[in-house]
mmCIF file of C-alpha atoms in Angstrom:
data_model
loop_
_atom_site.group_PDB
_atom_site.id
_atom_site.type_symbol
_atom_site.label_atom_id
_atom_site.label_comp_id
_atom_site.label_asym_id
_atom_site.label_seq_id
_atom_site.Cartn_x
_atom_site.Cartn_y
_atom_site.Cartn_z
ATOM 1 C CA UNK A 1 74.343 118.976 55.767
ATOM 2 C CA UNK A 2 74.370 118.335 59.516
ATOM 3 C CA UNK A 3 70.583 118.227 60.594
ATOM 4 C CA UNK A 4 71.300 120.295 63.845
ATOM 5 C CA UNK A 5 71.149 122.956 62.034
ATOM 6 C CA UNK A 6 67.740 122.425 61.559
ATOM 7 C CA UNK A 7 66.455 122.104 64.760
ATOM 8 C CA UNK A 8 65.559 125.196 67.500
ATOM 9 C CA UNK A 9 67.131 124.348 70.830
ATOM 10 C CA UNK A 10 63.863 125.310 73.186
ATOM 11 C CA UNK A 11 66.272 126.803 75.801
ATOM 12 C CA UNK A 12 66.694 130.098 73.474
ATOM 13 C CA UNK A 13 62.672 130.393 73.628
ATOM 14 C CA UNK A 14 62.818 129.811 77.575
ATOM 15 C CA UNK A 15 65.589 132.625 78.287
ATOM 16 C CA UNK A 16 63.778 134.689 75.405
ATOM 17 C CA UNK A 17 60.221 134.320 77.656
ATOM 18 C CA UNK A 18 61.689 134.973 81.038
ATOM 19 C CA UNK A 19 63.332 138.669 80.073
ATOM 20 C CA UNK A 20 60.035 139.455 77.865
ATOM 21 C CA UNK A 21 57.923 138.298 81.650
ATOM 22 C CA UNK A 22 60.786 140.428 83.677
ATOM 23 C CA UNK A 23 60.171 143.442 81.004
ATOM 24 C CA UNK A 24 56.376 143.605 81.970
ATOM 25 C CA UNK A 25 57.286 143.419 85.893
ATOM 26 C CA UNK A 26 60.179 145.535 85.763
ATOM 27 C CA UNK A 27 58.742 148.838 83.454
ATOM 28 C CA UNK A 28 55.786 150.744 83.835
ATOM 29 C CA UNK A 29 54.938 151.127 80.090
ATOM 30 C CA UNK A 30 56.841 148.495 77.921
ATOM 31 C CA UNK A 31 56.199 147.467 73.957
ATOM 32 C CA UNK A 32 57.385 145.847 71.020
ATOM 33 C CA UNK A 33 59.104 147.211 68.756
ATOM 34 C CA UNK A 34 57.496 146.178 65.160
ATOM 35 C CA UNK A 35 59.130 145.754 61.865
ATOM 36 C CA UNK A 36 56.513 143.551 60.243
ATOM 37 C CA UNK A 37 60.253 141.714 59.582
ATOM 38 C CA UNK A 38 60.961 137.401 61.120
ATOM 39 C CA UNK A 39 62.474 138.823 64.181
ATOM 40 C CA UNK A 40 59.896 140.992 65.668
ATOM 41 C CA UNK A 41 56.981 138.183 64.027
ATOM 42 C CA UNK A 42 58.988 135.993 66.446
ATOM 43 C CA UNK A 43 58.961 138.083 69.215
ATOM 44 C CA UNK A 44 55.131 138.702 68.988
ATOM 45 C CA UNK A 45 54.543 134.791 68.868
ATOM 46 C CA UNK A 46 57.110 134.551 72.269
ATOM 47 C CA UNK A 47 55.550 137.222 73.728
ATOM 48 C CA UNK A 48 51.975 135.551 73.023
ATOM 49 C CA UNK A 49 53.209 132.435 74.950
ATOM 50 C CA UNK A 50 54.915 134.479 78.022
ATOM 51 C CA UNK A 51 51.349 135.602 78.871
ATOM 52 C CA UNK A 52 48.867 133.286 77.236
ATOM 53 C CA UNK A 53 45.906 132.671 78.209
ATOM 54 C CA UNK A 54 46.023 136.040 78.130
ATOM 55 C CA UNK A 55 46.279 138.813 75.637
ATOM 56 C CA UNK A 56 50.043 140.833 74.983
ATOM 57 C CA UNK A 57 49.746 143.318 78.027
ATOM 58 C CA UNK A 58 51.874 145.987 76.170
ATOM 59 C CA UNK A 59 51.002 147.582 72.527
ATOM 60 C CA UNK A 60 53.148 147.075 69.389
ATOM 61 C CA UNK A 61 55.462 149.817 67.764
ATOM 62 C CA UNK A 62 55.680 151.071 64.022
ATOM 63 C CA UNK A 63 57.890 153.518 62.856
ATOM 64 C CA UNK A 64 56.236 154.027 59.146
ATOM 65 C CA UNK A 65 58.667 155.367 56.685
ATOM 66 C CA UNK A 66 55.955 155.433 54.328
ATOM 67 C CA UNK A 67 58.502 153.584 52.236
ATOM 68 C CA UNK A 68 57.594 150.665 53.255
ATOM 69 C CA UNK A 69 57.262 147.068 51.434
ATOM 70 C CA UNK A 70 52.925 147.113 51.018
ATOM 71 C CA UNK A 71 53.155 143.904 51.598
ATOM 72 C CA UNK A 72 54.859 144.312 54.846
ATOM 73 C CA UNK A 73 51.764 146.824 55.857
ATOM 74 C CA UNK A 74 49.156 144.123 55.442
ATOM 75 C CA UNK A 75 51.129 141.503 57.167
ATOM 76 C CA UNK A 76 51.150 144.225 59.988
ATOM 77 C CA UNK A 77 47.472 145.189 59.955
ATOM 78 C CA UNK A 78 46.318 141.474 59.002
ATOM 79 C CA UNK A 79 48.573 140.311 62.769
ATOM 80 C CA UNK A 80 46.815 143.456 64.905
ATOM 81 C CA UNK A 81 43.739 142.173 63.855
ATOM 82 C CA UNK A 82 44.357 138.309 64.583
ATOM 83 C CA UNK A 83 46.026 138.975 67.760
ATOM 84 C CA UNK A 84 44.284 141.958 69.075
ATOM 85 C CA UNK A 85 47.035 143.682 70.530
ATOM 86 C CA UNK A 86 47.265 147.576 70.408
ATOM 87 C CA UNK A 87 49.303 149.031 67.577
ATOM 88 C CA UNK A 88 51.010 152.439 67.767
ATOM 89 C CA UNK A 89 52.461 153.896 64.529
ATOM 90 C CA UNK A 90 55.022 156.662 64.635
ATOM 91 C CA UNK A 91 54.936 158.511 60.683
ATOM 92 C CA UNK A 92 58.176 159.778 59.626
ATOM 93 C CA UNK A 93 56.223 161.909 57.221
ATOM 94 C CA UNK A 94 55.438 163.543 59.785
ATOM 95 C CA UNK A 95 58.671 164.621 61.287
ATOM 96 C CA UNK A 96 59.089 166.082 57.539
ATOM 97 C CA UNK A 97 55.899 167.746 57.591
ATOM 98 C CA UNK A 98 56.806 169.473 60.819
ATOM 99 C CA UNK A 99 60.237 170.149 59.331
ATOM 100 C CA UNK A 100 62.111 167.958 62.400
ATOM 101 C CA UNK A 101 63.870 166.005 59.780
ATOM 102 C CA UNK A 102 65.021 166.961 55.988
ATOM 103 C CA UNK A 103 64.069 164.440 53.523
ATOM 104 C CA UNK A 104 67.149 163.059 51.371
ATOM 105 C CA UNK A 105 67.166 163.684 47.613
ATOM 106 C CA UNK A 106 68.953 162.314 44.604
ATOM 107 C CA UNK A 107 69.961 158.295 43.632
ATOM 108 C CA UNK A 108 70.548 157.190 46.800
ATOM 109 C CA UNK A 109 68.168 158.618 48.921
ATOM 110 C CA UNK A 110 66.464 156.876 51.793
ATOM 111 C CA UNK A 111 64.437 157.915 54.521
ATOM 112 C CA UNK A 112 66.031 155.018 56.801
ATOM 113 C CA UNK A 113 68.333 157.466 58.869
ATOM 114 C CA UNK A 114 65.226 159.434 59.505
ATOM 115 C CA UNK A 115 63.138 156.911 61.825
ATOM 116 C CA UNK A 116 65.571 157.575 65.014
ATOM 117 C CA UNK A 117 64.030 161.114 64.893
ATOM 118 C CA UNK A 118 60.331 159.568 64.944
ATOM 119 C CA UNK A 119 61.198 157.040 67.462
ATOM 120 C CA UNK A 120 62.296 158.769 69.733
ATOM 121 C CA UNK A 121 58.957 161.370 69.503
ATOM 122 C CA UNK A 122 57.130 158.168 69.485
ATOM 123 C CA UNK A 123 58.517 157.009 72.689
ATOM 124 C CA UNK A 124 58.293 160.478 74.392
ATOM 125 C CA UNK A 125 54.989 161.264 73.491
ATOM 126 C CA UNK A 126 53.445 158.061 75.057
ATOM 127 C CA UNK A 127 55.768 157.280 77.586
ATOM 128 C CA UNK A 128 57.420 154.338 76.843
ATOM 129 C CA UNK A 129 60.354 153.164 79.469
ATOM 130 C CA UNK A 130 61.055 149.751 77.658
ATOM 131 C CA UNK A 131 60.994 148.784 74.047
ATOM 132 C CA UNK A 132 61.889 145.626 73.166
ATOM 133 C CA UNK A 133 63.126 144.597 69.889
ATOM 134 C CA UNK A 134 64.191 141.614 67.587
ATOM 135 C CA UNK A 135 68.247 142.550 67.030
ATOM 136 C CA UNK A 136 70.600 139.484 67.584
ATOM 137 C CA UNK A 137 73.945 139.542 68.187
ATOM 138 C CA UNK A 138 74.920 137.838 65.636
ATOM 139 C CA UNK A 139 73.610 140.010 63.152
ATOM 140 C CA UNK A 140 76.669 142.522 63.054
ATOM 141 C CA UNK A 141 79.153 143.691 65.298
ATOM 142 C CA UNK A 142 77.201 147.082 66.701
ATOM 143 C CA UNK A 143 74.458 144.900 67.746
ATOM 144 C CA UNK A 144 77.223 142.478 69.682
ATOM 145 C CA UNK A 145 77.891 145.021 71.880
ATOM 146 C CA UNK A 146 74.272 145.443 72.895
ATOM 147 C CA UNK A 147 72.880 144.123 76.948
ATOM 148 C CA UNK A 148 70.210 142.243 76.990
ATOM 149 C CA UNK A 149 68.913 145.258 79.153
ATOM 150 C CA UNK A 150 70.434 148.162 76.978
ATOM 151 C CA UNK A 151 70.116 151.660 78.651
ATOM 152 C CA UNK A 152 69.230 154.680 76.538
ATOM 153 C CA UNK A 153 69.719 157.997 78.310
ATOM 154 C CA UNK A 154 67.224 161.009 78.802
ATOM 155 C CA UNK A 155 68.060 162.106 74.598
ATOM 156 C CA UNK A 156 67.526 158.450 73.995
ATOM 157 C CA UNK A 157 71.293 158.488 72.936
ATOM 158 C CA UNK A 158 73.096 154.772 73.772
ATOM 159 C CA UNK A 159 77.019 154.711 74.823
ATOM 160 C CA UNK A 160 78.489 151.265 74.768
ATOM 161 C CA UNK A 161 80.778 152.106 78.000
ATOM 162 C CA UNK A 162 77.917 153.103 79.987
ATOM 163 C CA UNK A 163 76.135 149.434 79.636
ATOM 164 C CA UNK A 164 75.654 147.434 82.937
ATOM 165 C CA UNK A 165 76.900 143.893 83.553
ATOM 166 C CA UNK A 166 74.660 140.883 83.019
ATOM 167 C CA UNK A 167 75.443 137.931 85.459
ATOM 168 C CA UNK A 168 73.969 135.502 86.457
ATOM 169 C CA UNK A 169 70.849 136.490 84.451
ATOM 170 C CA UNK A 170 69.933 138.892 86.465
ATOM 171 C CA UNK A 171 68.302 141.935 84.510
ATOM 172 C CA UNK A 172 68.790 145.377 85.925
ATOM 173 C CA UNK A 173 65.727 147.288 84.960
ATOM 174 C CA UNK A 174 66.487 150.238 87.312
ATOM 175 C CA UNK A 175 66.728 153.595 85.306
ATOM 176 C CA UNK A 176 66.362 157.283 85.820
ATOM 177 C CA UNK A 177 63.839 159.242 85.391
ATOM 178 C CA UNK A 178 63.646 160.465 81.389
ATOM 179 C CA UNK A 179 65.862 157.530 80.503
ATOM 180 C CA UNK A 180 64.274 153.912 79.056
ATOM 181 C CA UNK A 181 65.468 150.828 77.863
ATOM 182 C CA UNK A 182 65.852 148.694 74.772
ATOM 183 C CA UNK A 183 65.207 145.231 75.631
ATOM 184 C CA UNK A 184 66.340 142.360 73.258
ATOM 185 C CA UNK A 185 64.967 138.985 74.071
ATOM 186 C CA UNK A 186 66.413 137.272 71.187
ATOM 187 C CA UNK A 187 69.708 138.907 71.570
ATOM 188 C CA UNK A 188 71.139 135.145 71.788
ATOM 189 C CA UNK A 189 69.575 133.651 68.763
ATOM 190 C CA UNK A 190 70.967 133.293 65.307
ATOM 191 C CA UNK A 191 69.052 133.595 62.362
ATOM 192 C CA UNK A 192 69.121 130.103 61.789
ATOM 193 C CA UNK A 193 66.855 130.369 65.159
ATOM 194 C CA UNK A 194 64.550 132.429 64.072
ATOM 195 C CA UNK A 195 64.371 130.359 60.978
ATOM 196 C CA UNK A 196 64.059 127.331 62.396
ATOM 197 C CA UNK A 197 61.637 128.527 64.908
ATOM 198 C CA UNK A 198 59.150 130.021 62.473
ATOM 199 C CA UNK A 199 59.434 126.172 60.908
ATOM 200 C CA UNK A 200 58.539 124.652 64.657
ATOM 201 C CA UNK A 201 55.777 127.392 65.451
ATOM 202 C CA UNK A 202 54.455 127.404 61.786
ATOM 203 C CA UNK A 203 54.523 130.941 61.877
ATOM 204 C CA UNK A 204 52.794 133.077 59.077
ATOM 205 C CA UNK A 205 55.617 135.928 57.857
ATOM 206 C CA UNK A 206 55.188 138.643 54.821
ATOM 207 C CA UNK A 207 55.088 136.736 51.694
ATOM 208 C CA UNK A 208 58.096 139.279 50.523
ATOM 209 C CA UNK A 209 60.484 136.807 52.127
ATOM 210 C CA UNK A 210 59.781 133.805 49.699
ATOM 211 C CA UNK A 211 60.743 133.960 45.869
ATOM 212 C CA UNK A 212 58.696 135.927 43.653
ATOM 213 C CA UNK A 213 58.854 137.728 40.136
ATOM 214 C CA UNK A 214 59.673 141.874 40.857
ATOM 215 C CA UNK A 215 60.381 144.487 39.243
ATOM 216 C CA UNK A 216 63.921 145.717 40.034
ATOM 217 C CA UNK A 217 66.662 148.123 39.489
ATOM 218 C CA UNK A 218 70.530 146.536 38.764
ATOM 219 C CA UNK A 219 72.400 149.802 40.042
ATOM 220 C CA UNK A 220 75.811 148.869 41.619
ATOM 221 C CA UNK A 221 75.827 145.078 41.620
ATOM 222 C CA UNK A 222 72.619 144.977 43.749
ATOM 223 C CA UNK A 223 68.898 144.436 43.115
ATOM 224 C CA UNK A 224 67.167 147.746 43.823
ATOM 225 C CA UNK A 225 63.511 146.809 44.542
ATOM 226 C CA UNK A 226 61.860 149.582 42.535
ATOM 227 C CA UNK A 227 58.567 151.837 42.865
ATOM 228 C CA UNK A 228 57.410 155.124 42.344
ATOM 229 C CA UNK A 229 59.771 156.995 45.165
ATOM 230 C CA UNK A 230 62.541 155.146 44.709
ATOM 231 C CA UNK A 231 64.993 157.483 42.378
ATOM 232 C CA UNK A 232 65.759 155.999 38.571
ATOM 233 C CA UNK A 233 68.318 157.474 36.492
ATOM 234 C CA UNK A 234 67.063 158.167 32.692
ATOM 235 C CA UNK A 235 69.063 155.476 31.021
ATOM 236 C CA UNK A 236 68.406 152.904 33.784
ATOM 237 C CA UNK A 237 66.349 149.780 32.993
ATOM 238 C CA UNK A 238 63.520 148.501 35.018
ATOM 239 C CA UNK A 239 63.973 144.185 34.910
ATOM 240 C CA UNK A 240 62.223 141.420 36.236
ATOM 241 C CA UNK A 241 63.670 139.472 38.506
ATOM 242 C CA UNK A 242 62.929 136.322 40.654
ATOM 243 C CA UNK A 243 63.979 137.382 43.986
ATOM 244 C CA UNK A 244 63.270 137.552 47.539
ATOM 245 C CA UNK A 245 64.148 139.601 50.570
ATOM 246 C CA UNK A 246 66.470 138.368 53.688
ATOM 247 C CA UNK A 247 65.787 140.987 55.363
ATOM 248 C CA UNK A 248 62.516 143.676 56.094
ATOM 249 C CA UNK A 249 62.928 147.410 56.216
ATOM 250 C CA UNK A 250 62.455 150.773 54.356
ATOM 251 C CA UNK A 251 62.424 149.626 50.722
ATOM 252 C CA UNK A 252 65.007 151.996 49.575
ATOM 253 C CA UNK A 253 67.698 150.368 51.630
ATOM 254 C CA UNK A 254 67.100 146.988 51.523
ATOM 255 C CA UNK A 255 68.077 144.743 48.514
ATOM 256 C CA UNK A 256 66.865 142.268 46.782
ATOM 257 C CA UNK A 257 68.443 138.143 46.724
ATOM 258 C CA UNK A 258 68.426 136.110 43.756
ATOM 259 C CA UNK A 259 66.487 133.198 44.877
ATOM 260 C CA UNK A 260 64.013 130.098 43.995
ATOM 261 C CA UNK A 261 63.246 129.475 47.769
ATOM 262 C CA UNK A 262 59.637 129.048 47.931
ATOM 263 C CA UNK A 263 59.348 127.553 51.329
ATOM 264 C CA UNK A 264 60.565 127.557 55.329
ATOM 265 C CA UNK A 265 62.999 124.520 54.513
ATOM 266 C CA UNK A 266 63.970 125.700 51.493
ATOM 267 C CA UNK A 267 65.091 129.112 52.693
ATOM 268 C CA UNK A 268 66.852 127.535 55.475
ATOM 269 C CA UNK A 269 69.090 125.055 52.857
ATOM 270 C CA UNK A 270 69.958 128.285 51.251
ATOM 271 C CA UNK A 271 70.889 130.388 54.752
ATOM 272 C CA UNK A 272 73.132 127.042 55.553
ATOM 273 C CA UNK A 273 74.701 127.145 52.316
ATOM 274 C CA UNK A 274 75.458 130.886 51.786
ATOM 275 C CA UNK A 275 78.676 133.275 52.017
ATOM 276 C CA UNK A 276 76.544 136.203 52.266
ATOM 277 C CA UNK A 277 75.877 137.694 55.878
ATOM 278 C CA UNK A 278 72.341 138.439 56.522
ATOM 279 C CA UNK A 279 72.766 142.561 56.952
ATOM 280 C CA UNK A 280 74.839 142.298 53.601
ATOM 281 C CA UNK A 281 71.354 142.991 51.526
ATOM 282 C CA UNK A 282 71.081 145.985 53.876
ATOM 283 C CA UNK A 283 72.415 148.861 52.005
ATOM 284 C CA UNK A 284 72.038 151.415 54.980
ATOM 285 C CA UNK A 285 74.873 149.562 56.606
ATOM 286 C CA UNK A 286 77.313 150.244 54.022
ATOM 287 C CA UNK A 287 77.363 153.676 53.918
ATOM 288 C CA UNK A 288 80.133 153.872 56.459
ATOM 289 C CA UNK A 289 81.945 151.045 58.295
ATOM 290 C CA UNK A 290 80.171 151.797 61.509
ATOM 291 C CA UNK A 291 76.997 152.906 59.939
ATOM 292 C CA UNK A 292 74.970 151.108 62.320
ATOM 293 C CA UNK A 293 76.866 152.100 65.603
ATOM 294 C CA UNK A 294 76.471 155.815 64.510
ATOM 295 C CA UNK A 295 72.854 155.196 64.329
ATOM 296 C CA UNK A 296 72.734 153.580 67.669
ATOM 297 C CA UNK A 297 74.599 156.122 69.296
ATOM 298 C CA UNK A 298 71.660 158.758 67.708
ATOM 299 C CA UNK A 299 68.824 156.585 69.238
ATOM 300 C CA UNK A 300 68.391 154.516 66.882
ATOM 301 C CA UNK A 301 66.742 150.757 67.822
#
């Protein structure tokens, strides 16, 4: 296997730490939109070095589910802690307390569609004109449409014909009033990148993405990852599976990978050597073929 592969070409992390500095001089209120996922780990550590010796000038963004991975949780609260940056959490319970969303019932029930709803709130309520987040172009063909600079208008609603040109890498921050921005620093990378670059930085990530013994559900050809509000049929079987997870969202939409990779390198080997596309664990995409551009279009990250 061709070792340049293996290494991160440091131009991505330049280009990645000059729109995270022209995000903090362009927008009065910015943040980081935070999975607890590689990507948004990555863009904590990037953000870290934009501004170091100081502290991240701008908070960090949660949208709970309260289907989330536990482990994912800790990672989250363990970083806040060892970085000291401000966390906001946005709790989609919430939204269903206050009857803004409906919750989904029956097998395959998430309540991934229901974060744009708490986003959005989130963003309103403390005034956020730029959020950036850890999508890559690369991952699939909604997010290849995306600016680096992607305008969201005053119902946080994003239209892929009303996107601005990018030359010259110049960044046009200027927006209306009641509109913001999504901001994607690492819109360039590939997940080989972000791999790669967790490798360089030695970068600590949720433990969920190495192998591990779980407990899962085989519905459909696909590992369910199973616990106590994720729907089981009577007569289906709870197994144990070595596994690990390629991805890091609301555990009722994101499947499980058979794997033995126990390490950085060994997890890249296996990304190298694979025919599966990184958002193919992601089960939320594959309820329609343009799943994630309807969700875009909604508000969603």
């Amino acid at each position: 296997m061709s070792e340049y592969l293996k290494v991160f070409p440091k131009d991505l992390e330049d280009e990645a730490i000059y729109i995270i500095r022209e995000t903090a001089a362009q927008f009065e209120r910015p943040a980081i939109l935070f999975s607890g996922g590689k990507d948004s780990i990555t863009l904590v550590r990037l953000a870290q070095k934009a501004f170091y010796p100081g502290k991240i000038p701008f908070p960090l963004v949660h949208i709970d589910t309260g289907h989330n991975f536990p482990e994912t949780i800790e990672f989250r609260d363990w970083l806040v802690k060892e970085t000291g940056v401000e966390l906001i959490v946005g709790y989609v319970q919430d939204d269903i307390d206050a009857r803004r969303v409906v919750e989904e019932t029956g097998k395959y029930s998430s309540r991934n569609m229901l974060q744009t709803t708490t986003l959005l709130r989130t963003i309103e309520e403390h005034k956020l004109d730029a959020c950036m987040g850890g999508a890559r172009r690369d991952e699939e063909k909604a997010r290849a449409k995306e600016r680096i600079f992607s305008v969201r208008d005053d119902f946080g609603q994003w239209n892929a014909k009303n996107q601005r040109p990018e030359l010259f890498d110049y960044l046009n921050g200027r927006i209306h009033p009641g509109e913001n921005v999504r901001v994607f620093p690492i819109s360039n990378w590939t997940e080989l990148d972000v791999w790669n670059y967790i490798k360089e930085e030695k970068l600590a990530i949720p433990s969920i993405y190495f192998s591990h013994e779980r407990p899962v559900l085989e519905r459909d050809g696909v590992l369910w990852p199973y616990s106590d509000f994720i729907y089981k049929d009577p007569d289906e079987v709870l197994v144990t599976r070595t596994v690990r997870f390629r991805t890091v969202g609301d555990m009722s939409c994101t499947a499980a990978l058979s794997s033995t990779a126990t390490t950085v390198e060994e997890i890249i080997e296996e990304i190298i050597s694979t025919t599966i596309s990184e958002r193919g664990t992601r089960l939320d995409d594959k309820r329609a073929e343009a799943a994630m551009e309807m969700r875009k279009v909604n508000g969603y990250f």
